XYZ file of C-alpha atoms in Angstrom:
442
model
C -9.115 24.912 -16.687
C -12.196 24.021 -14.328
C -15.563 23.241 -16.060
C -18.503 24.922 -14.704
C -22.346 23.796 -15.340
C -24.583 26.961 -14.906
C -27.980 27.027 -14.041
C -30.125 30.171 -14.470
C -33.891 29.328 -14.658
C -36.019 27.077 -12.692
C -37.660 24.258 -14.311
C -41.206 24.136 -15.661
C -43.914 21.628 -14.793
C -43.332 18.300 -16.723
C -45.294 15.153 -17.446
C -42.655 12.761 -18.629
C -41.792 8.837 -18.676
C -37.909 8.055 -18.338
C -35.357 5.055 -17.565
C -32.624 5.794 -15.843
C -29.083 3.496 -16.025
C -28.270 -0.094 -14.536
C -27.922 -0.404 -10.767
C -24.349 0.540 -9.708
C -24.043 -1.821 -7.004
C -25.198 -4.611 -8.685
C -23.199 -3.888 -11.827
C -20.055 -3.946 -9.793
C -20.903 -7.148 -7.988
C -21.893 -8.736 -11.206
C -18.329 -7.835 -12.767
C -16.724 -9.453 -9.581
C -18.859 -12.526 -9.313
C -18.625 -13.227 -13.096
C -14.821 -13.267 -12.632
C -15.199 -15.990 -10.152
C -17.592 -17.938 -12.338
C -16.686 -20.918 -14.612
C -17.347 -19.894 -18.370
C -19.089 -17.126 -20.052
C -21.324 -14.628 -18.423
C -23.257 -11.809 -19.805
C -24.709 -8.722 -18.455
C -27.481 -6.514 -20.217
C -27.730 -2.974 -19.016
C -24.527 -2.941 -17.242
C -24.041 0.664 -16.177
C -20.919 1.904 -17.842
C -19.576 4.493 -15.531
C -16.331 5.370 -14.301
C -16.625 3.114 -11.132
C -17.953 0.149 -13.289
C -15.143 0.544 -15.694
C -12.667 0.819 -13.139
C -14.155 -2.709 -11.971
C -13.868 -4.101 -15.565
C -10.456 -2.850 -16.073
C -9.111 -4.221 -12.613
C -10.444 -7.891 -13.976
C -8.534 -7.263 -16.766
C -5.199 -6.693 -15.090
C -6.145 -9.926 -13.307
C -6.195 -12.138 -16.448
C -9.721 -12.063 -16.805
C -11.149 -12.164 -20.390
C -13.950 -9.306 -20.953
C -15.769 -8.116 -24.284
C -18.567 -5.814 -25.195
C -20.952 -6.735 -27.730
C -23.650 -4.068 -28.725
C -26.212 -5.477 -26.207
C -24.200 -6.810 -23.374
C -20.831 -7.443 -21.733
C -19.224 -10.618 -21.796
C -17.014 -11.855 -19.102
C -14.887 -15.232 -19.346
C -14.486 -16.456 -15.683
C -11.557 -18.862 -14.572
C -13.345 -20.073 -11.735
C -12.494 -19.277 -8.033
C -9.423 -17.678 -7.537
C -8.370 -18.124 -11.029
C -6.706 -14.905 -11.441
C -3.383 -14.939 -13.670
C -1.196 -11.662 -13.566
C 2.406 -10.299 -13.241
C 4.029 -9.340 -10.116
C 4.287 -5.893 -9.099
C 0.586 -5.218 -10.174
C -0.948 -1.944 -9.246
C -4.970 -1.753 -9.563
C -6.623 1.664 -9.573
C -10.068 1.841 -8.172
C -10.369 5.462 -9.056
C -13.516 6.783 -7.095
C -15.333 3.508 -6.384
C -15.519 2.519 -2.513
C -17.554 -0.585 -3.591
C -14.736 -1.686 -5.874
C -11.524 -0.952 -3.542
C -13.292 -2.720 -0.640
C -14.905 -5.543 -2.437
C -11.904 -6.348 -4.278
C -9.626 -6.950 -1.140
C -11.977 -10.033 -0.502
C -11.280 -11.408 -3.927
C -7.590 -10.917 -3.371
C -7.336 -12.803 -0.125
C -5.534 -16.015 -1.594
C -3.112 -13.738 -4.007
C 0.441 -15.132 -3.921
C 2.071 -11.956 -4.858
C 1.457 -8.428 -3.344
C -0.791 -6.184 -5.307
C -1.164 -2.393 -4.827
C -4.485 -0.952 -4.662
C -4.824 2.897 -5.454
C -7.714 5.136 -5.709
C -8.276 8.910 -6.558
C -8.021 11.945 -4.055
C -11.438 11.242 -2.603
C -11.071 7.490 -2.161
C -7.580 7.819 -0.798
C -9.281 9.607 2.270
C -11.715 7.029 3.279
C -11.130 4.592 6.077
C -10.131 0.907 4.880
C -9.697 -0.834 8.230
C -13.693 -1.684 7.928
C -12.471 -4.350 5.251
C -8.611 -4.765 6.308
C -9.216 -5.918 10.013
C -11.553 -8.777 9.282
C -9.581 -9.957 6.064
C -6.266 -9.764 8.198
C -8.219 -12.291 10.436
C -8.573 -14.562 7.387
C -4.865 -14.597 6.798
C -4.378 -11.607 4.631
C -1.480 -8.951 5.216
C -1.407 -5.249 4.448
C 1.060 -2.895 3.875
C 0.138 1.048 4.019
C 1.698 4.432 3.278
C -0.665 5.763 5.792
C -2.433 3.494 8.145
C -5.810 2.351 7.023
C -5.661 4.440 3.764
C -5.275 4.237 0.032
C -2.666 3.330 -1.214
C -2.073 -0.211 0.377
C -0.734 -3.334 -0.672
C -2.421 -6.767 0.087
C -0.567 -10.092 0.324
C -2.706 -12.931 0.345
C -2.447 -16.383 2.110
C -2.523 -19.940 0.654
C -4.309 -21.134 3.980
C -7.162 -19.051 4.337
C -9.293 -19.961 7.202
C -13.013 -19.106 7.952
C -13.830 -16.506 10.713
C -16.446 -15.096 12.768
C -16.989 -11.186 12.687
C -19.305 -8.624 13.836
C -20.085 -5.967 11.379
C -21.636 -3.231 13.322
C -21.397 -0.058 10.982
C -24.313 -1.271 8.534
C -21.677 -1.215 5.769
C -22.858 -3.522 2.740
C -19.417 -3.003 1.424
C -17.358 -4.548 4.631
C -20.077 -7.327 4.826
C -19.653 -8.275 1.003
C -15.838 -8.064 1.349
C -16.037 -10.596 3.978
C -18.280 -12.806 1.880
C -16.215 -12.794 -1.149
C -13.129 -13.662 0.889
C -15.124 -16.578 2.295
C -15.780 -17.972 -1.125
C -11.796 -19.134 -0.904
C -11.884 -20.216 3.126
C -11.804 -23.304 4.793
C -14.928 -24.134 7.068
C -17.790 -21.690 7.803
C -17.670 -17.913 7.834
C -20.060 -16.306 10.177
C -21.081 -12.721 10.054
C -23.164 -10.872 12.419
C -23.948 -7.816 10.398
C -25.877 -4.516 11.092
C -28.758 -4.121 8.602
C -27.365 -3.119 4.891
C -28.243 -3.436 1.566
C -28.470 -7.293 0.558
C -27.505 -7.268 -3.238
C -24.534 -9.874 -2.467
C -26.646 -12.107 -0.463
C -29.427 -12.482 -3.003
C -26.547 -13.026 -5.784
C -24.980 -15.859 -3.510
C -28.456 -17.137 -3.385
C -29.235 -17.286 -7.109
C -25.790 -18.771 -7.754
C -26.234 -21.575 -5.443
C -23.383 -20.650 -3.034
C -23.917 -22.211 0.311
C -25.306 -19.407 2.270
C -27.698 -19.196 5.195
C -29.256 -16.043 6.491
C -31.190 -15.300 9.832
C -32.760 -11.928 10.147
C -33.474 -9.993 13.336
C -34.925 -6.524 13.942
C -31.306 -4.960 13.750
C -28.855 -7.566 12.430
C -28.717 -10.467 9.608
C -26.874 -13.600 10.976
C -25.022 -15.017 7.826
C -23.058 -18.034 7.198
C -21.169 -18.648 4.039
C -19.086 -21.853 3.178
C -16.873 -22.237 -0.051
C -18.656 -23.586 -3.181
C -17.247 -26.079 -5.222
C -17.514 -23.949 -8.535
C -19.731 -21.119 -9.514
C -21.487 -21.365 -12.554
C -21.236 -18.799 -15.410
C -24.676 -16.443 -15.310
C -26.566 -14.010 -17.244
C -27.903 -11.047 -15.752
C -30.370 -8.149 -16.705
C -29.169 -4.796 -14.383
C -32.303 -3.159 -13.308
C -32.500 0.553 -13.052
C -30.849 2.306 -9.987
C -33.021 3.500 -7.537
C -30.314 5.880 -6.001
C -30.187 7.538 -9.296
C -33.869 7.694 -9.606
C -34.088 9.390 -5.946
C -32.771 12.527 -7.440
C -35.515 12.902 -10.444
C -38.211 11.563 -7.652
C -37.472 14.628 -5.509
C -37.121 16.790 -8.440
C -40.451 16.042 -9.321
C -41.898 16.259 -5.761
C -40.523 19.867 -5.620
C -41.602 20.920 -9.104
C -45.270 21.761 -8.807
C -47.984 20.224 -10.860
C -45.265 17.838 -12.172
C -45.718 14.147 -12.935
C -43.019 11.424 -13.749
C -42.771 7.584 -14.368
C -39.697 6.002 -14.264
C -39.440 2.373 -15.613
C -38.025 -0.798 -14.554
C -36.275 0.118 -11.133
C -34.801 -2.055 -8.471
C -37.090 -1.150 -5.314
C -35.178 -3.948 -3.214
C -36.393 -2.886 0.424
C -32.851 -2.654 1.844
C -32.399 0.287 -1.017
C -35.973 2.098 -0.558
C -35.488 4.002 2.870
C -35.671 7.085 0.692
C -38.884 6.459 -0.595
C -40.599 5.463 2.795
C -39.155 8.707 4.237
C -40.478 10.707 1.570
C -43.932 8.982 1.458
C -43.817 9.854 5.449
C -43.194 13.476 4.629
C -46.434 13.448 2.356
C -44.962 13.039 -1.178
C -46.899 11.159 -3.737
C -45.165 8.212 -4.964
C -46.483 4.789 -5.997
C -45.329 1.262 -7.344
C -46.997 -0.529 -10.312
C -45.884 -3.462 -12.582
C -44.097 -5.485 -9.989
C -41.635 -8.352 -10.882
C -38.823 -10.364 -9.157
C -35.686 -11.170 -10.681
C -33.112 -13.075 -9.616
C -34.420 -12.065 -5.828
C -34.462 -8.428 -6.563
C -37.725 -6.591 -6.502
C -38.266 -4.419 -9.704
C -41.074 -2.162 -10.527
C -42.091 0.952 -12.203
C -42.339 3.938 -9.840
C -44.850 6.975 -10.447
C -44.127 10.365 -8.839
C -46.346 13.377 -8.609
C -45.697 17.020 -7.679
C -46.314 17.567 -3.824
C -47.187 21.033 -2.399
C -47.706 20.341 1.097
C -44.455 18.565 2.403
C -44.612 18.099 6.236
C -41.458 17.584 8.370
C -40.276 14.346 9.821
C -38.247 13.169 12.618
C -36.750 10.544 10.518
C -36.709 6.825 12.035
C -33.302 5.439 12.580
C -34.239 2.157 11.594
C -34.232 3.625 7.863
C -31.105 5.231 8.051
C -29.166 2.355 6.099
C -31.530 1.838 3.393
C -31.452 5.694 2.463
C -27.730 6.222 3.221
C -27.140 7.345 -0.438
C -30.113 9.480 -0.659
C -29.890 11.579 2.248
C -28.790 14.732 0.607
C -31.796 14.814 -1.670
C -34.013 14.003 1.067
C -32.517 16.940 2.909
C -33.768 19.115 -0.196
C -37.433 17.826 0.491
C -37.074 19.034 4.155
C -36.299 22.203 2.943
C -39.234 22.620 1.601
C -41.522 21.127 4.401
C -43.362 22.741 6.967
C -41.592 22.592 10.303
C -38.211 21.137 11.771
C -37.121 17.909 10.215
C -34.384 15.855 12.339
C -32.263 13.342 11.115
C -29.799 11.211 13.774
C -27.283 8.568 13.900
C -26.154 9.720 10.273
C -22.636 10.040 10.677
C -21.923 7.528 8.154
C -22.482 10.104 5.653
C -19.398 11.707 6.275
C -17.416 8.180 5.576
C -18.567 8.468 1.856
C -16.934 10.250 -1.170
C -17.083 13.718 0.655
C -17.986 14.457 4.054
C -21.686 14.551 2.859
C -23.277 15.465 6.036
C -21.379 18.666 6.454
C -21.679 19.407 2.868
C -25.561 18.885 2.835
C -25.835 21.396 5.577
C -23.626 23.949 3.837
C -25.771 23.832 0.788
C -29.006 24.311 2.575
C -27.423 27.456 4.270
C -26.099 28.895 1.147
C -30.015 28.601 0.022
C -30.888 30.223 2.968
C -32.282 27.171 4.928
C -31.216 27.373 8.577
C -29.640 23.919 10.020
C -28.422 22.709 13.283
C -25.409 20.578 12.706
C -23.836 17.736 14.881
C -21.317 15.057 14.234
C -24.262 12.639 13.601
C -27.151 14.525 13.155
C -28.886 17.693 11.636
C -31.978 19.685 12.061
C -33.573 21.382 8.994
C -36.075 24.273 9.255
C -38.177 24.158 6.259
C -39.442 26.996 4.272
C -42.145 25.783 1.989
C -42.449 29.200 0.278
C -38.685 29.234 -0.401
C -37.141 31.168 -3.592
C -33.894 31.955 -4.189
C -32.581 34.765 -6.295
C -28.819 34.914 -5.100
C -25.713 33.479 -6.786
C -24.808 30.071 -5.353
C -21.325 28.709 -6.271
C -20.731 24.889 -5.470
C -16.859 23.955 -5.516
C -14.058 22.228 -3.722
C -16.333 19.198 -3.018
C -14.053 16.399 -3.755
C -15.899 16.042 -7.070
C -18.320 13.821 -5.373
C -21.121 12.742 -7.962
C -23.945 13.016 -5.226
C -23.206 16.505 -4.413
C -22.984 17.557 -7.745
C -26.782 16.016 -8.350
C -27.901 17.451 -5.158
C -27.097 20.888 -6.362
C -28.449 20.587 -9.826
C -31.800 19.213 -8.386
C -31.805 21.926 -5.623
C -31.059 24.904 -8.580
C -34.053 23.881 -10.584
C -37.198 23.971 -8.617
C -35.808 26.563 -5.893
C -34.298 29.024 -8.278
C -31.079 31.364 -8.066
C -28.274 31.606 -10.258
C -26.147 28.572 -9.669
C -22.587 27.673 -10.747
C -21.324 24.417 -10.264
C -17.927 23.216 -10.717
C -16.514 19.799 -11.891
C -19.801 18.505 -13.683
C -17.648 15.732 -14.881
C -17.674 14.264 -11.457
C -21.083 12.559 -12.528
C -19.325 10.288 -14.644
C -18.324 8.261 -11.797
C -22.081 6.860 -11.235
C -24.536 8.211 -13.674
C -23.017 9.791 -17.193
C -26.667 10.299 -18.650
C -27.701 12.567 -15.424
C -27.775 15.582 -17.439
C -29.122 14.337 -20.586
C -32.268 13.345 -18.702
C -32.181 16.726 -16.723
C -32.531 18.382 -20.124
C -35.406 15.681 -21.339
C -37.437 16.925 -18.302
C -37.126 20.619 -19.397
C -34.233 21.743 -17.453
C -31.927 24.154 -18.901
C -28.392 23.688 -17.823
C -25.130 24.738 -19.583
């Protein structure tokens, strides 16, 4: 029977301090790179969501020894391409596009066919953005439906470096190529449209031979095969994408105040903060630190009564791609018409998020003008919802679920949100924190 979350009451003003779970992008990347290191690596504050657990289970299937202690996760890496596994292996990536795409780069030398599968949502997503460059390295792919999961990869003993233009701003594509380059002869060159750079920072920290030249729109990256990767320990900071939902809730909840501790504010991930501040949101950073190349700080947010509309600069798109749904809610309360363009990539996520964002706003009573790659949002600063709103059939996309919860609490209405278990893919403690802030959810 389908589970349904019910929200009947608006949230009251709050003044709280919270910590959110570990960064999902870094958690998955740590699991994959620790498997390639030689020796014991430990991660503290590793996010234990379904996506990260899927990555851990995948590494176990590939012969990597993984143990859990009370305070950390330990991976005994076997070195580069040190996987040991049986023939006819099938790896389930569940809902994780990051795992599904990055693991293909690691399997570039697999001597036996390995089948990659995923859930209903992941099986609808395009994998050609990684299979096309990986074929140029020498891998072969076999499909049931072209460029979709399930697919089968067969690696090659002779992996040659490539030159590749990554034009979509996909960190997953870029990272998959970088991981493949760990086993390639020669130097791999990538001209990559701007996207999050966690992989590059980890490569630098691990002393993997990497050079990066940055221009306004592209990063020029070169990677050489390292002799080895040393085992490494890592303290995963809090996730900015998870934090953004509480940031916007605070902005929309009048007279509220929130301090979020120890958050990764990597500039390639903080587009949402910059957009919200342009709209008049009261957000400030404090307690700055640098950790393994990542910028970390505490974030203070205050309720903002007078939000203004925005013609969103497209150069902020890649650094806000996972947060646009929540930004749309801020635009719903802003005075004037907000315009977001060149965001068709949103429809390539776990669900067609651009379409869903518009649909939810319409259900709330907000007028939108939607195209294939843009949306205009006609803000209503005094919006109050009194009707029943039902959210269902959204491919269990965790961000659609979180957007719906955050919309219900400050705007009101009687909300029934199906499949609350969807949150387990990225942020299992989300509803617990909502309750800590005073949200009444059942």
